PDB file of C-alpha atoms in Angstrom:
ATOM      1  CA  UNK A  28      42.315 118.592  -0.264  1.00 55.00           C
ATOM      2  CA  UNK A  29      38.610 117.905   0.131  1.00 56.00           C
ATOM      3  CA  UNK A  30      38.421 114.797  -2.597  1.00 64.00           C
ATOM      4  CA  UNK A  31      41.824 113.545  -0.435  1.00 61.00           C
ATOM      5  CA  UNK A  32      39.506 113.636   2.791  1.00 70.00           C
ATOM      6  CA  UNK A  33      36.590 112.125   1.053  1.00 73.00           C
ATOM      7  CA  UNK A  34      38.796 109.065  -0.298  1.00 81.00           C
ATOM      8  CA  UNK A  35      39.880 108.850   3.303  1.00 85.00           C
ATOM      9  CA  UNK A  36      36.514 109.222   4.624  1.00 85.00           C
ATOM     10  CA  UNK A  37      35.607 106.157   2.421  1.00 83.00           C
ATOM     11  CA  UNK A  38      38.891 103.726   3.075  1.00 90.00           C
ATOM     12  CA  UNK A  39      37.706 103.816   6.416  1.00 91.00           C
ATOM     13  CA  UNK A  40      34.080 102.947   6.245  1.00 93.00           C
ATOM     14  CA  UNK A  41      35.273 100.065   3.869  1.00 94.00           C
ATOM     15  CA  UNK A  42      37.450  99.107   6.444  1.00 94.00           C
ATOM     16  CA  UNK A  43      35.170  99.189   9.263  1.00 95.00           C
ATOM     17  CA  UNK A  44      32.541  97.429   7.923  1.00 96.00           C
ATOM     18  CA  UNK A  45      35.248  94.973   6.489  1.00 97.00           C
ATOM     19  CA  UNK A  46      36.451  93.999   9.789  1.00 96.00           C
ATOM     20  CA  UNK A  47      32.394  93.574  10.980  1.00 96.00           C
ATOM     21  CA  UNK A  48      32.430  90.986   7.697  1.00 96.00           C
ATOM     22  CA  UNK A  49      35.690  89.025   8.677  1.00 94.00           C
ATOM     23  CA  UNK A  50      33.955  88.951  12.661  1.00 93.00           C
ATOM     24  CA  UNK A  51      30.682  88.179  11.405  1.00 93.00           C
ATOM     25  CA  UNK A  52      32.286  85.073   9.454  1.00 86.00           C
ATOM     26  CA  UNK A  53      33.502  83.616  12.687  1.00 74.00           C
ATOM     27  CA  UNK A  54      30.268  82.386  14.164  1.00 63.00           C
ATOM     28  CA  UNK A  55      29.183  80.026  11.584  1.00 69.00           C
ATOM     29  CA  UNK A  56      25.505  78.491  12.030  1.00 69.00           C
ATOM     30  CA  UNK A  57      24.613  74.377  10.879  1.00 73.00           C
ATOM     31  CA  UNK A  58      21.107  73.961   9.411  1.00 75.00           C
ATOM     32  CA  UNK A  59      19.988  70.726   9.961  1.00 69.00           C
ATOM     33  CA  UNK A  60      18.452  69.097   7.434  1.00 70.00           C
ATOM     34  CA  UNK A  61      21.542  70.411   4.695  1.00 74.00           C
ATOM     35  CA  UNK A  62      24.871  69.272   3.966  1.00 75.00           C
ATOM     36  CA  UNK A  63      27.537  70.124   6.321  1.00 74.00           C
ATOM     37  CA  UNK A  64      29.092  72.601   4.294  1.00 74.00           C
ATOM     38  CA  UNK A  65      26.547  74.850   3.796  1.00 82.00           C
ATOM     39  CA  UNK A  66      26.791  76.988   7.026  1.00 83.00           C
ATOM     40  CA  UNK A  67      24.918  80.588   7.215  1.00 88.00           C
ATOM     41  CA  UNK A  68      26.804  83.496   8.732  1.00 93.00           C
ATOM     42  CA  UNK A  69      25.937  86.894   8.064  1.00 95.00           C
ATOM     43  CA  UNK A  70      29.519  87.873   7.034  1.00 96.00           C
ATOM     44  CA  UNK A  71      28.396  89.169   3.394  1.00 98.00           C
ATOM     45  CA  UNK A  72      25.349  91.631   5.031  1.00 98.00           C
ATOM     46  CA  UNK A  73      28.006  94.312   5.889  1.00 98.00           C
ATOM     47  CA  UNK A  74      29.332  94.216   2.042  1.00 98.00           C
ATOM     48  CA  UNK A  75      25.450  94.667   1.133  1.00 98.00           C
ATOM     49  CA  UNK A  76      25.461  97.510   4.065  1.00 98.00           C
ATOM     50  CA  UNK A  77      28.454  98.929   2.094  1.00 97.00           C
ATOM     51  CA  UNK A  78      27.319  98.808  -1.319  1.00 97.00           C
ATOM     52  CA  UNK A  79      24.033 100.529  -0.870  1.00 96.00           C
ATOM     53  CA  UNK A  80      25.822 103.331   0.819  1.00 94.00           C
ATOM     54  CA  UNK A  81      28.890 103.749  -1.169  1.00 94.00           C
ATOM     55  CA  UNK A  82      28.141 101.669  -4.700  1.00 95.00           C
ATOM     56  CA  UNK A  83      28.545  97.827  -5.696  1.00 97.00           C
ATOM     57  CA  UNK A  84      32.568  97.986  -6.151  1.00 97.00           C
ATOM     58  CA  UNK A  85      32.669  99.167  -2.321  1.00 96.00           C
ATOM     59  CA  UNK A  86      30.689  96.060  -1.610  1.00 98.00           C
ATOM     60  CA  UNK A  87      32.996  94.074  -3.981  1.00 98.00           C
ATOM     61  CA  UNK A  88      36.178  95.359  -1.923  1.00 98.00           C
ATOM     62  CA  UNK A  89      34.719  93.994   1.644  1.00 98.00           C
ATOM     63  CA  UNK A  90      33.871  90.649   0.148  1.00 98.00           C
ATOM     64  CA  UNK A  91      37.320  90.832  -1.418  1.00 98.00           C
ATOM     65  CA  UNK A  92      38.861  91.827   1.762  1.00 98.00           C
ATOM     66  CA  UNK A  93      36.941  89.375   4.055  1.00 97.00           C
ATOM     67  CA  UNK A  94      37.681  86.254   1.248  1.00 96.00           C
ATOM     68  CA  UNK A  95      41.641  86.907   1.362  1.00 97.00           C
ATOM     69  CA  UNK A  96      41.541  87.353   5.408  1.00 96.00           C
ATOM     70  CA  UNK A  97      40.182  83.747   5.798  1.00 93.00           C
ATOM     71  CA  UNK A  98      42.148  81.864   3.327  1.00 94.00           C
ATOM     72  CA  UNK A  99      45.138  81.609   5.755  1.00 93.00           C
ATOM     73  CA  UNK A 100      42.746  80.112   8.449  1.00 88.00           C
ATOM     74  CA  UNK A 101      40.556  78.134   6.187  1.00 83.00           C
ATOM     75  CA  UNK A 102      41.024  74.171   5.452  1.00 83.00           C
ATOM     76  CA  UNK A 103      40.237  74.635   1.410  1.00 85.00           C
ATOM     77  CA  UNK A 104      42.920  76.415   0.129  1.00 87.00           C
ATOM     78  CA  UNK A 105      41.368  79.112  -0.615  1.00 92.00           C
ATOM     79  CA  UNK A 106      38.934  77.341  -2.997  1.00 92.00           C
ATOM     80  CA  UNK A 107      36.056  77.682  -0.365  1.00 91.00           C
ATOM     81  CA  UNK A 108      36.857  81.518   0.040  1.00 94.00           C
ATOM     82  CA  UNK A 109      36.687  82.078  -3.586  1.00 96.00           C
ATOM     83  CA  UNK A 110      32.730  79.813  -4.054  1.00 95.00           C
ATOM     84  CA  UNK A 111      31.470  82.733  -0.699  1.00 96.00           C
ATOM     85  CA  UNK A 112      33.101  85.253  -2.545  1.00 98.00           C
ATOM     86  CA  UNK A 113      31.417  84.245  -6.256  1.00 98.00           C
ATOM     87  CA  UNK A 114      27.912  83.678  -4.495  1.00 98.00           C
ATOM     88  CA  UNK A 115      28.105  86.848  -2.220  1.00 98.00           C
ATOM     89  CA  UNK A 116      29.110  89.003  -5.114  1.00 98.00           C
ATOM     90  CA  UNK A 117      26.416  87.775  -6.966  1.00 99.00           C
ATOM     91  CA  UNK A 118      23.865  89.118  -4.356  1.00 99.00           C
ATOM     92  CA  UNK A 119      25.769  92.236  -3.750  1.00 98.00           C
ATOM     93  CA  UNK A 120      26.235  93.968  -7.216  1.00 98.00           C
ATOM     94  CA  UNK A 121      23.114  93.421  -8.334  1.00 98.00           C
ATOM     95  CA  UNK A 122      21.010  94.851  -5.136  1.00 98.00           C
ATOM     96  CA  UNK A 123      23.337  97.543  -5.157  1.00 97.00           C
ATOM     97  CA  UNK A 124      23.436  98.348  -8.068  1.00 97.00           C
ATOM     98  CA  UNK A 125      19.591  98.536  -8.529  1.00 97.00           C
ATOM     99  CA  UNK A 126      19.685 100.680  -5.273  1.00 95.00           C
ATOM    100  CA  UNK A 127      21.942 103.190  -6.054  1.00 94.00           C
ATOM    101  CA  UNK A 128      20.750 103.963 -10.014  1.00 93.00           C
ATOM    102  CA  UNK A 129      17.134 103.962  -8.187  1.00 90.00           C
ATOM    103  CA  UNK A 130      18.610 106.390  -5.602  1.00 88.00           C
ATOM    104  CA  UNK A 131      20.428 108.855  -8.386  1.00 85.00           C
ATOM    105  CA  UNK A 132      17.171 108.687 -10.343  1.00 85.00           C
ATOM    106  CA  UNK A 133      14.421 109.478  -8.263  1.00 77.00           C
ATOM    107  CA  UNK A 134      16.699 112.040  -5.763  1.00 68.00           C
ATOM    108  CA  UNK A 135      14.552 114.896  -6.796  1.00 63.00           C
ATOM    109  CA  UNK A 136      10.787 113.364  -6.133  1.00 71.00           C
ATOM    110  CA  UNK A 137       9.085 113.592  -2.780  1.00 60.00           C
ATOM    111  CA  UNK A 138       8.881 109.721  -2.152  1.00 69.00           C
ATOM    112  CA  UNK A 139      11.617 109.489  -2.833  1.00 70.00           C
ATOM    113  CA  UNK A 140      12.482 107.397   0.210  1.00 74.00           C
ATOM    114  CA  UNK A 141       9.733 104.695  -0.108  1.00 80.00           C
ATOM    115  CA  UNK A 142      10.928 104.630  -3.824  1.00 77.00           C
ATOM    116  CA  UNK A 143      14.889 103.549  -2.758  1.00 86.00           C
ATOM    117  CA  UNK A 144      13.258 101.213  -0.472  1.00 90.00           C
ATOM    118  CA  UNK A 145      11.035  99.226  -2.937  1.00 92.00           C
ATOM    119  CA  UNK A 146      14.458  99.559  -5.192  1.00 94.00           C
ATOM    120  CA  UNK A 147      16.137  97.972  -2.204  1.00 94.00           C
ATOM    121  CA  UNK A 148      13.759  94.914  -1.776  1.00 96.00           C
ATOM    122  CA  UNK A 149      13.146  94.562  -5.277  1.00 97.00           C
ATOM    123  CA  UNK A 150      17.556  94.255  -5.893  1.00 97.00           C
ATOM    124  CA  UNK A 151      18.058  91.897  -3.176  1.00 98.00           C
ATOM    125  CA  UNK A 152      15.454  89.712  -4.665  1.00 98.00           C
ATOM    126  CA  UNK A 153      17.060  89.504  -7.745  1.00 98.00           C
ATOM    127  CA  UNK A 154      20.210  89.020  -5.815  1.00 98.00           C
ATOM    128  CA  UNK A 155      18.922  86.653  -3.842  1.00 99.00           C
ATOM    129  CA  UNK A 156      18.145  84.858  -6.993  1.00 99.00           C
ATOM    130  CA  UNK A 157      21.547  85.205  -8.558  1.00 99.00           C
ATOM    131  CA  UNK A 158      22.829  83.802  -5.778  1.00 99.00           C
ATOM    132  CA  UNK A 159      21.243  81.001  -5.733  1.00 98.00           C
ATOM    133  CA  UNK A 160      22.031  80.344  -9.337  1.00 98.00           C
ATOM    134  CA  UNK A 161      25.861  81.128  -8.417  1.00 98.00           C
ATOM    135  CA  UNK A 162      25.541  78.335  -5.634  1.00 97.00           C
ATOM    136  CA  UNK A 163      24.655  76.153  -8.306  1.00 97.00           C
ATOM    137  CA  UNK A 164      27.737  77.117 -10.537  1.00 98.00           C
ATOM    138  CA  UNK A 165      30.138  77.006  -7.105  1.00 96.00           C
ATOM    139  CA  UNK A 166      29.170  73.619  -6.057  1.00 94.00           C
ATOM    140  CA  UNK A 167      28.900  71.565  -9.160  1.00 95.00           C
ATOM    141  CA  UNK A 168      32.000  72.867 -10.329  1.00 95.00           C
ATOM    142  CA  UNK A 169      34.421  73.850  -7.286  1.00 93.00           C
ATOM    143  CA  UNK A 170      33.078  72.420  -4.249  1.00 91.00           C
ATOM    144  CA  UNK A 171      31.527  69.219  -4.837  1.00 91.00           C
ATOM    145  CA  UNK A 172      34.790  68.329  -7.136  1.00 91.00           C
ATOM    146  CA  UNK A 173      37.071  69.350  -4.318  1.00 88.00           C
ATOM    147  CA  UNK A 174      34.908  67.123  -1.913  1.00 84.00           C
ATOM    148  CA  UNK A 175      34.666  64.115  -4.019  1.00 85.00           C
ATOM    149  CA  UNK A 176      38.461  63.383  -3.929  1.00 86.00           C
ATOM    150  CA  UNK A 177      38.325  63.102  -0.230  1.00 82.00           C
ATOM    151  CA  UNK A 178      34.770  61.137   0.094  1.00 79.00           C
ATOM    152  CA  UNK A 179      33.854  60.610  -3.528  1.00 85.00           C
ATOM    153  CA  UNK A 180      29.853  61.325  -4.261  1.00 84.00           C
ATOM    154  CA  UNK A 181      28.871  58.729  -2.615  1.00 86.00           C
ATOM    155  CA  UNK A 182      30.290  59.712   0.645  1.00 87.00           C
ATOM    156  CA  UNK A 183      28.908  63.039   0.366  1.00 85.00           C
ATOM    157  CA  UNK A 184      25.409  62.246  -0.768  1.00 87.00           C
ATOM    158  CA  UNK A 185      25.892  60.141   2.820  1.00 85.00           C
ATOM    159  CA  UNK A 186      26.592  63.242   4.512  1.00 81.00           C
ATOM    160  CA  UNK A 187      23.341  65.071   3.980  1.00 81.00           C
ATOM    161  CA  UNK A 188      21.036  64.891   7.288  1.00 79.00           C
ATOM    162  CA  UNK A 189      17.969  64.804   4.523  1.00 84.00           C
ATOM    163  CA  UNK A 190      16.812  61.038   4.047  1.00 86.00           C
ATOM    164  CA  UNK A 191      15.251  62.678   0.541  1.00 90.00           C
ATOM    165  CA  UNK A 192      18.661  63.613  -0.948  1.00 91.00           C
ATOM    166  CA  UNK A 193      19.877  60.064  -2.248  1.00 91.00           C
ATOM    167  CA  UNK A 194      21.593  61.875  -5.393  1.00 92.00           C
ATOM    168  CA  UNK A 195      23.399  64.247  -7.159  1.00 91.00           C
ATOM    169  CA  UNK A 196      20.152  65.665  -8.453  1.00 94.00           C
ATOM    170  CA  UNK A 197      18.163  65.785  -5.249  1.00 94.00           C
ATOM    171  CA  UNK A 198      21.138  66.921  -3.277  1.00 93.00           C
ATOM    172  CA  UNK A 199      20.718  70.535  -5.451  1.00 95.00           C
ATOM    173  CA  UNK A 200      17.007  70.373  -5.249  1.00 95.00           C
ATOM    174  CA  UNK A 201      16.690  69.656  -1.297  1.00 93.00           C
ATOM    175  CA  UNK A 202      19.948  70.502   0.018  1.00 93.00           C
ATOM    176  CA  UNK A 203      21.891  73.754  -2.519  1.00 95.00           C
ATOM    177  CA  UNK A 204      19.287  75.328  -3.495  1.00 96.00           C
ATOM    178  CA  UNK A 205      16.928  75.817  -0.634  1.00 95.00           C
ATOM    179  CA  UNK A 206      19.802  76.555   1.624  1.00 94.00           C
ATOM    180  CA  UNK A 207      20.905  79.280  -0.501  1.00 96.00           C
ATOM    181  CA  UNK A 208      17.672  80.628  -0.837  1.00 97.00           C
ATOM    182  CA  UNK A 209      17.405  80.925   2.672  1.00 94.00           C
ATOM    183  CA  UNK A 210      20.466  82.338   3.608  1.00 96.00           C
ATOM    184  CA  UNK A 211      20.223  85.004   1.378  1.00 97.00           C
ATOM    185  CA  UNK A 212      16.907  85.724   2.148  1.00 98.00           C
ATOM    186  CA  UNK A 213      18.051  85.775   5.620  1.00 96.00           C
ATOM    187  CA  UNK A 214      20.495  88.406   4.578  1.00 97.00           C
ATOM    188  CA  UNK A 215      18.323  90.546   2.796  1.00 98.00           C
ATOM    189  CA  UNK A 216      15.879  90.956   5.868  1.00 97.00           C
ATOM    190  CA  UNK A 217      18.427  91.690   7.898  1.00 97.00           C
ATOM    191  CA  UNK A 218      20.205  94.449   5.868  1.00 97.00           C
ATOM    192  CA  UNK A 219      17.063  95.920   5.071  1.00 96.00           C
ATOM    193  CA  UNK A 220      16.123  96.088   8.815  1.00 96.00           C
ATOM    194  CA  UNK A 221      19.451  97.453   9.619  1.00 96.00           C
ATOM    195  CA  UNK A 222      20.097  99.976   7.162  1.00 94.00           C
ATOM    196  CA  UNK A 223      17.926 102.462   7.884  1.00 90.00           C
ATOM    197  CA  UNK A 224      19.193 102.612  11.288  1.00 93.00           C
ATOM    198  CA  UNK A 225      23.003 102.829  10.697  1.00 93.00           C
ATOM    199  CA  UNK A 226      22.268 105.082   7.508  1.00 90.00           C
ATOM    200  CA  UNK A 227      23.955 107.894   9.130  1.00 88.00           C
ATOM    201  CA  UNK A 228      27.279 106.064  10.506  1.00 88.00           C
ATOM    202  CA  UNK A 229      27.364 104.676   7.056  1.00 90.00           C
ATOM    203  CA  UNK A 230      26.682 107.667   5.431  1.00 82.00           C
ATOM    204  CA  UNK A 231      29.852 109.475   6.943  1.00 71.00           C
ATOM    205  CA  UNK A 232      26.709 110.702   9.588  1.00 58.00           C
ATOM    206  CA  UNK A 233      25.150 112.090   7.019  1.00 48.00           C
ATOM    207  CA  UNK A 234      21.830 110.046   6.380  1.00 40.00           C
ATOM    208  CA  UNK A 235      20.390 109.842   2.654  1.00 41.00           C
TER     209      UNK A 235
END
């Protein structure tokens, strides 16, 4: 009866902070200076929020859930769901991972806490980096493709509010790549700031 509860206990927290993902996708933010398609929202910090709680397939299943709310109102078919959902995960498993076999190892040591938090920062930096990588993958080989048969490269080289991306090339180097880097920066500084705080809602008020 108790592992029934405790399954319960975690549906809904995924759920909750599944719903907070599919919100938090809504109000989508331009950068100027980047391609039009590269928007930041914080959707994918509650799927960090939930993996460092609950483990990195927790965090897999709000991205998952959040990705297959928004292909029936999205304008890509799906395909720009699934390039969020490939760069997200690639932040999220990683950091939580990290976090969580950091948190399991060092449960029984007395700094313990500043420990999981330098696991924290140091796992969403590698995410971070991951995830730019990923955003690398995503666009040369699903979005930009998908793009190009409605404005070919040319046309979307044209789009970029950045006189210094005149190709394919610079268009990773001023346009993908620093946006990504930012956004999941952006993401990472805002988990980490919020964690702490919402520990014990996420923790089934139980804070860790």
């Amino acid at each position: 009866m108790q592992q029934v509860d405790t399954r319960v206990r975690y549906m809904v927290r995924v759920a909750m902070l599944s719903a907070v993902s599919i919100i938090l996708w809504m109000p989508i933010f331009e950068i100027p200076m980047f391609l039009p398609w590269l928007k930041l929202d914080f959707s994918t910090m509650p799927a960090l929020l939930a993996g460092f709680a609950m483990g990195p397939v927790q965090g897999l299943i709000v991205l998952l859930i959040k990705a297959l709310v928004h292909i029936p109102m999205g304008t890509t078919a799906g395909i720009g769901e699934l390039a969020d959902f490939l760069c997200s995960a690639a932040l999220v498993v990683p950091s939580a991972w990290i976090y969580q076999r950091a948190r399991v190892k060092n449960a029984a040591r007395e700094n313990h806490v500043s420990i999981n938090r330098r696991s924290a920062l140091i796992g969403m930096l590698i995410g971070v980096v991951l995830m730019v990588a990923m955003s690398v993958v995503t666009n040369q080989y699903i979005l930009l493709p998908m793009y190009a048969k409605f404005s070919g490269m040319e046309g979307i080289i044209a789009m970029a509010d950045n006189p210094a991306i005149t190709s394919l090339a610079t268009l990773f180097i001023y346009g993908v790549i620093p946006f990504n880097a930012v956004k999941g920066l952006a993401l990472a500084l805002v988990t980490f700031i919020l964690y702490k705080p919402l520990s014990p809602l996420l923790h089934d008020r139980r804070g860790r």
